[in-house]
Coordinates of C-alpha atoms in Angstrom, one line a residue:
M87 CA 33.8 45.2 162.8
G88 CA 32.5 48.7 163.3
I89 CA 33.2 52.2 162.1
K90 CA 35.7 52.8 164.8
D91 CA 37.8 49.9 163.6
V92 CA 37.7 51.3 160.0
A93 CA 38.8 54.7 161.3
R94 CA 41.6 53.2 163.4
E95 CA 42.9 51.0 160.5
A96 CA 42.8 53.8 158.0
G97 CA 44.3 56.4 160.3
V98 CA 41.4 58.9 159.9
S99 CA 38.6 60.3 162.0
L100 CA 35.1 58.9 162.5
G101 CA 33.8 61.9 160.6
T102 CA 36.0 61.1 157.6
V103 CA 34.7 57.5 157.5
S104 CA 31.1 58.8 157.6
N105 CA 31.8 61.2 154.8
V106 CA 33.3 58.5 152.6
L107 CA 30.1 56.4 153.1
N108 CA 27.6 59.2 152.8
R109 CA 29.2 62.1 151.0
P110 CA 32.3 60.7 149.1
G111 CA 32.5 63.7 146.8
I112 CA 33.9 65.9 149.6
V113 CA 36.7 63.5 150.5
A114 CA 40.1 63.6 148.8
E115 CA 40.5 60.7 146.4
S116 CA 43.6 59.3 148.1
T117 CA 41.8 59.3 151.5
R118 CA 38.6 57.9 150.1
R119 CA 40.4 55.1 148.5
R120 CA 42.4 54.3 151.7
V121 CA 39.2 54.1 153.7
L122 CA 37.4 51.9 151.1
D123 CA 40.3 49.5 151.0
V124 CA 40.1 49.1 154.7
I125 CA 36.3 48.5 154.5
D126 CA 36.9 45.8 151.9
S127 CA 39.7 44.2 153.8
I128 CA 38.0 44.0 157.3
G129 CA 34.5 43.3 156.0
Y130 CA 32.8 46.3 157.6
V131 CA 29.0 46.5 157.0
R132 CA 27.1 49.6 158.0
T133 CA 24.8 49.5 161.0
E134 CA 21.5 49.1 159.2
G135 CA 22.9 46.0 157.4
A136 CA 24.5 44.7 160.6
R137 CA 21.1 44.4 162.2
Q138 CA 20.1 42.0 159.4
L139 CA 23.2 39.8 159.3
H140 CA 21.6 36.9 161.1
G141 CA 18.3 37.2 159.2
P142 CA 17.5 36.8 155.5
A143 CA 18.5 39.3 152.8
S144 CA 16.0 42.0 152.1
R145 CA 13.2 41.7 149.5
V146 CA 14.9 44.0 147.1
I147 CA 17.0 43.5 144.0
A148 CA 19.1 46.3 142.5
L149 CA 19.7 47.7 139.0
L150 CA 23.1 49.3 138.5
G151 CA 22.8 51.5 135.4
L152 CA 26.3 52.2 134.0
D153 CA 24.7 54.1 131.0
P154 CA 21.3 55.4 132.3
A155 CA 21.1 57.8 129.3
G156 CA 21.1 54.9 126.9
P157 CA 17.9 54.4 124.8
S158 CA 17.1 51.0 126.2
F159 CA 17.5 51.8 129.9
T160 CA 13.8 52.6 130.5
A161 CA 12.6 49.4 128.8
L162 CA 15.2 47.3 130.6
T163 CA 14.0 48.8 134.0
T164 CA 10.4 47.9 133.0
G165 CA 11.4 44.3 132.4
I166 CA 13.3 44.0 135.7
G167 CA 10.4 45.5 137.5
Q168 CA 8.0 42.9 136.0
A169 CA 10.3 40.0 137.2
A170 CA 10.5 41.5 140.7
R171 CA 6.7 41.9 141.0
E172 CA 6.3 38.2 140.0
A173 CA 8.5 37.3 143.0
D174 CA 6.9 40.0 145.3
L175 CA 10.2 41.9 145.4
G176 CA 11.1 45.5 145.0
V177 CA 13.8 47.2 142.8
M178 CA 16.4 49.7 143.8
V179 CA 17.7 51.7 140.8
C180 CA 21.2 53.2 141.0
T181 CA 22.3 55.3 138.1
G182 CA 25.5 57.0 137.1
A183 CA 27.6 54.1 138.3
S184 CA 30.2 54.6 135.6
D185 CA 31.9 57.2 137.9
P186 CA 34.2 55.4 140.4
A187 CA 33.2 57.5 143.4
E188 CA 29.5 57.1 142.7
E189 CA 30.0 53.3 142.1
D190 CA 31.6 53.0 145.6
R191 CA 28.7 54.8 147.1
H192 CA 26.2 52.6 145.4
L193 CA 28.0 49.4 146.5
A194 CA 28.1 50.6 150.1
L195 CA 24.4 51.3 149.9
L196 CA 23.5 47.9 148.4
T197 CA 25.6 46.1 151.0
S198 CA 24.2 48.0 153.9
H199 CA 20.7 47.2 152.8
R200 CA 21.5 43.6 152.2
V201 CA 20.0 43.6 148.7
R202 CA 19.6 40.1 147.2
G203 CA 21.7 40.9 144.2
A204 CA 22.1 43.3 141.3
V205 CA 21.5 43.5 137.5
L206 CA 24.4 45.3 135.9
T207 CA 23.9 47.0 132.6
S208 CA 26.8 47.2 130.1
G209 CA 28.8 50.3 129.8
D210 CA 32.1 51.9 130.3
G211 CA 33.8 50.3 133.4
V212 CA 31.7 47.2 133.5
E213 CA 34.7 45.0 134.3
R214 CA 35.6 47.2 137.3
T215 CA 32.1 47.0 138.6
V216 CA 32.0 43.2 138.2
A217 CA 35.2 43.0 140.2
A218 CA 33.8 45.2 142.9
L219 CA 30.6 43.1 143.1
R220 CA 32.7 40.0 143.6
R221 CA 34.6 41.7 146.4
H222 CA 31.3 42.4 148.1
A223 CA 30.1 38.8 147.5
L224 CA 27.0 40.3 145.9
P225 CA 25.3 38.0 143.3
F226 CA 24.8 39.7 139.9
V227 CA 23.6 39.3 136.3
V228 CA 25.1 41.2 133.4
A229 CA 22.4 42.6 131.1
D230 CA 22.9 43.9 127.5
Q231 CA 26.2 42.2 127.2
Y232 CA 27.1 38.6 126.7
T233 CA 29.6 37.3 129.3
P234 CA 30.9 33.8 129.3
E235 CA 31.9 33.9 133.0
P236 CA 30.8 30.6 134.5
A237 CA 30.0 32.1 137.9
A238 CA 27.4 34.6 136.8
C239 CA 24.4 34.8 134.4
S240 CA 24.1 37.2 131.5
V241 CA 21.4 38.3 129.1
G242 CA 22.3 40.0 125.9
I243 CA 20.9 40.8 122.4
D244 CA 22.6 39.7 119.2
D245 CA 23.5 43.1 117.9
V246 CA 25.8 41.7 115.3
A247 CA 22.7 40.1 113.7
G248 CA 20.9 43.4 114.1
G249 CA 23.6 45.4 112.4
Y250 CA 23.8 42.8 109.6
A251 CA 20.0 42.9 109.0
A252 CA 20.0 46.7 108.8
V253 CA 22.7 47.0 106.2
R254 CA 21.6 43.9 104.2
H255 CA 18.2 45.5 103.9
L256 CA 19.8 48.6 102.4
L257 CA 21.9 46.6 100.0
E258 CA 18.9 44.6 98.9
R259 CA 17.2 47.9 98.1
G260 CA 20.0 48.6 95.7
H261 CA 22.1 51.0 97.7
R262 CA 25.9 50.8 97.1
D263 CA 27.1 53.9 99.0
V264 CA 26.1 53.5 102.7
V265 CA 27.3 55.6 105.7
Y266 CA 27.4 53.9 109.1
V267 CA 27.0 56.4 111.9
G268 CA 28.3 54.8 115.1
G269 CA 28.2 55.7 118.8
P270 CA 31.0 55.2 121.4
D271 CA 33.0 52.1 120.5
R272 CA 33.6 51.4 124.2
L273 CA 30.0 50.1 124.4
A274 CA 29.9 46.4 123.4
P275 CA 26.4 46.6 121.8
I276 CA 27.6 49.5 119.6
R277 CA 30.7 47.6 118.6
D278 CA 28.6 44.6 117.7
R279 CA 26.3 46.7 115.4
R280 CA 29.3 47.9 113.5
T281 CA 30.6 44.4 113.2
G282 CA 27.3 43.2 111.8
A283 CA 27.1 46.2 109.3
R284 CA 30.6 45.4 108.1
R285 CA 29.8 41.7 107.8
A286 CA 26.8 42.5 105.5
V287 CA 29.0 44.4 103.1
N288 CA 31.7 41.7 103.1
R289 CA 29.2 38.9 102.4
S290 CA 27.6 40.8 99.6
G291 CA 30.8 40.8 97.6
L292 CA 30.9 44.6 97.4
P293 CA 34.1 46.5 98.2
S294 CA 34.6 47.4 101.8
A295 CA 34.5 51.1 100.7
S296 CA 30.8 50.7 100.1
L297 CA 30.3 51.3 103.8
Y298 CA 31.8 54.6 105.0
E299 CA 32.0 54.9 108.8
L300 CA 31.5 58.1 110.9
A301 CA 32.1 57.9 114.7
C302 CA 30.1 59.8 117.3
S303 CA 31.1 60.4 120.9
A304 CA 27.6 59.9 122.3
P305 CA 24.3 58.4 121.1
T306 CA 22.4 61.7 121.1
V307 CA 20.4 63.8 118.7
S308 CA 23.0 66.6 118.7
A309 CA 25.7 64.1 117.8
G310 CA 23.6 62.8 115.0
N311 CA 23.0 66.3 113.7
D312 CA 26.7 66.9 113.7
A313 CA 27.2 63.6 111.8
G314 CA 24.6 64.7 109.3
H315 CA 26.5 67.8 108.5
R316 CA 29.7 65.7 108.1
I317 CA 27.8 63.5 105.7
L318 CA 26.7 66.5 103.6
G319 CA 30.4 67.4 103.3
L320 CA 31.5 64.1 101.8
P321 CA 32.8 64.2 98.3
V322 CA 30.2 61.6 97.2
R323 CA 26.8 61.9 98.9
P324 CA 25.6 58.4 100.1
T325 CA 22.2 57.1 99.1
A326 CA 21.6 55.5 102.5
V327 CA 22.6 56.0 106.2
F328 CA 22.5 53.3 109.0
C329 CA 22.7 54.8 112.5
A330 CA 23.7 52.8 115.6
D331 CA 20.6 54.1 117.3
D332 CA 17.4 56.0 116.7
L333 CA 18.5 59.2 118.4
L334 CA 21.5 59.5 116.1
A335 CA 19.1 58.8 113.1
L336 CA 16.8 61.6 114.2
G337 CA 19.8 64.0 114.3
V338 CA 21.0 63.0 110.9
M339 CA 17.5 63.3 109.5
Q340 CA 17.3 66.9 110.9
A341 CA 20.6 67.9 109.2
L342 CA 19.5 66.4 105.9
Y343 CA 16.1 68.2 105.9
E344 CA 17.9 71.5 106.8
A345 CA 19.9 71.0 103.6
G346 CA 16.8 70.4 101.5
L347 CA 17.2 66.7 101.1
R348 CA 14.3 64.3 101.5
V349 CA 14.1 60.9 103.3
P350 CA 13.8 58.5 101.7
D351 CA 13.7 60.0 98.2
D352 CA 17.3 61.4 98.3
V353 CA 18.7 59.4 101.3
A354 CA 17.3 56.3 102.9
M355 CA 17.6 55.9 106.7
V356 CA 17.8 53.0 109.1
G357 CA 18.0 53.5 112.9
Y358 CA 18.4 51.1 115.8
D359 CA 16.3 50.4 119.0
D360 CA 12.8 51.2 117.8
L361 CA 12.2 54.0 120.3
E362 CA 8.7 55.3 120.7
F363 CA 9.2 58.2 118.2
A364 CA 10.5 56.0 115.4
A365 CA 7.0 54.9 114.2
S366 CA 5.4 58.4 114.6
A367 CA 8.1 60.5 113.0
V368 CA 7.2 62.7 110.0
V369 CA 8.8 59.9 108.0
P370 CA 8.3 56.7 110.0
L371 CA 11.8 55.3 110.6
T372 CA 12.9 51.8 109.5
T373 CA 14.8 50.5 112.5
V374 CA 16.0 47.4 114.4
R375 CA 13.8 46.5 117.4
R376 CA 15.7 45.3 120.4
P377 CA 13.6 43.2 122.9
A378 CA 14.9 45.3 125.8
V379 CA 11.8 44.7 128.1
A380 CA 12.2 40.9 127.6
M381 CA 15.9 41.2 128.3
G382 CA 15.3 43.0 131.6
R383 CA 12.6 40.5 132.6
Q384 CA 14.9 37.6 131.8
A385 CA 17.8 39.2 133.7
G386 CA 15.6 39.7 136.7
R387 CA 14.3 36.2 136.7
L388 CA 17.9 34.8 136.5
L389 CA 19.0 36.9 139.4
I390 CA 16.0 35.9 141.5
G391 CA 16.7 32.3 140.7
D392 CA 20.4 32.6 141.6
T393 CA 19.6 34.3 144.9
A394 CA 16.9 31.8 145.9
H395 CA 19.6 29.2 146.6
D396 CA 17.7 26.8 144.4
A397 CA 19.9 23.7 144.0
G398 CA 18.5 23.4 140.4
H399 CA 19.7 26.8 139.3
E400 CA 22.3 26.8 136.6
H401 CA 24.1 30.0 135.4
A402 CA 22.8 30.8 131.9
H403 CA 24.0 33.0 129.1
V404 CA 20.9 34.1 127.2
V405 CA 21.1 35.8 123.8
L406 CA 17.9 37.3 122.4
Q407 CA 17.3 38.2 118.7
P408 CA 16.5 41.7 117.4
E409 CA 14.0 42.3 114.6
L410 CA 14.2 44.6 111.6
V411 CA 11.1 46.8 111.3
V412 CA 10.6 48.2 107.8
R413 CA 8.9 51.6 107.6
R414 CA 8.7 54.4 105.0
S415 CA 12.3 55.8 105.5
T416 CA 13.6 53.0 103.2
L417 CA 10.6 52.4 101.1
T418 CA 11.6 53.9 97.7
A419 CA 12.3 52.3 94.4
P420 CA 15.5 50.4 94.4
V421 CA 18.6 52.5 93.6
R422 CA 20.0 51.8 90.1

């Protein structure tokens, strides 16, 4: 099937089909969707891919980043790159795939270049992307989110355990009024950290009100700064704050210092991710370290094994463990 067949079936011009494939943003949504539906239904593959249909797939795997602004994305990319180099493969990185139009463009690009498969990071719209990858018959591994699907591998991190360890540490230091600053709940790792934090309070026997929750729309420094000002406005000031990632923690810390409060003397702080700045901040930040590089490397290896058509390959669902790293932001005398 060629581009003329697509145009005829969709009732559009050859130029419109070309725009859908190369510049989808200039095509009306209804027209773009009609053309893509035809492409899916007739199995059209762009010319550069068609030349390879009778040969092997390319020596490239892809990373589809649904949340490329996430703190772990760079480390995840590093790990996937390590796995690719071990197999003498390259990596194509596609970001911003949470937008449906951009996702369609990425999938057309991956199909046309006959990539071996894709590592898909968790984020808003991951279910839609999984369905699209299946339509294109493109092997994939889901990273940063556990998925029990029998037909695909996944590699995740036990963020429930991470959230639990963070709040348990604060409770063991004697804190009884803790604020949890969370990110977007649509992200599975963020939801898991909240679940772990809540579990630590429940298992301690303390009332659930010992953990006060503040939601943020994004895991950014500015969102954390806003949360810090909201914390300062609470009727009872907490003695400790647990943030769902280090960027939020940095923003909260800025707001506290602006108000004349000291970390950890007035308020203890725990972050999440162990970003590079965490250890070198003015007050080194206690945080939960995620093995993001190892996660990327494992995801890449699983994808390469799946696409090698090795009869011994079995789909695996790997869960890695985070680590609490204690630094000065929580090292004060226990609260009485």
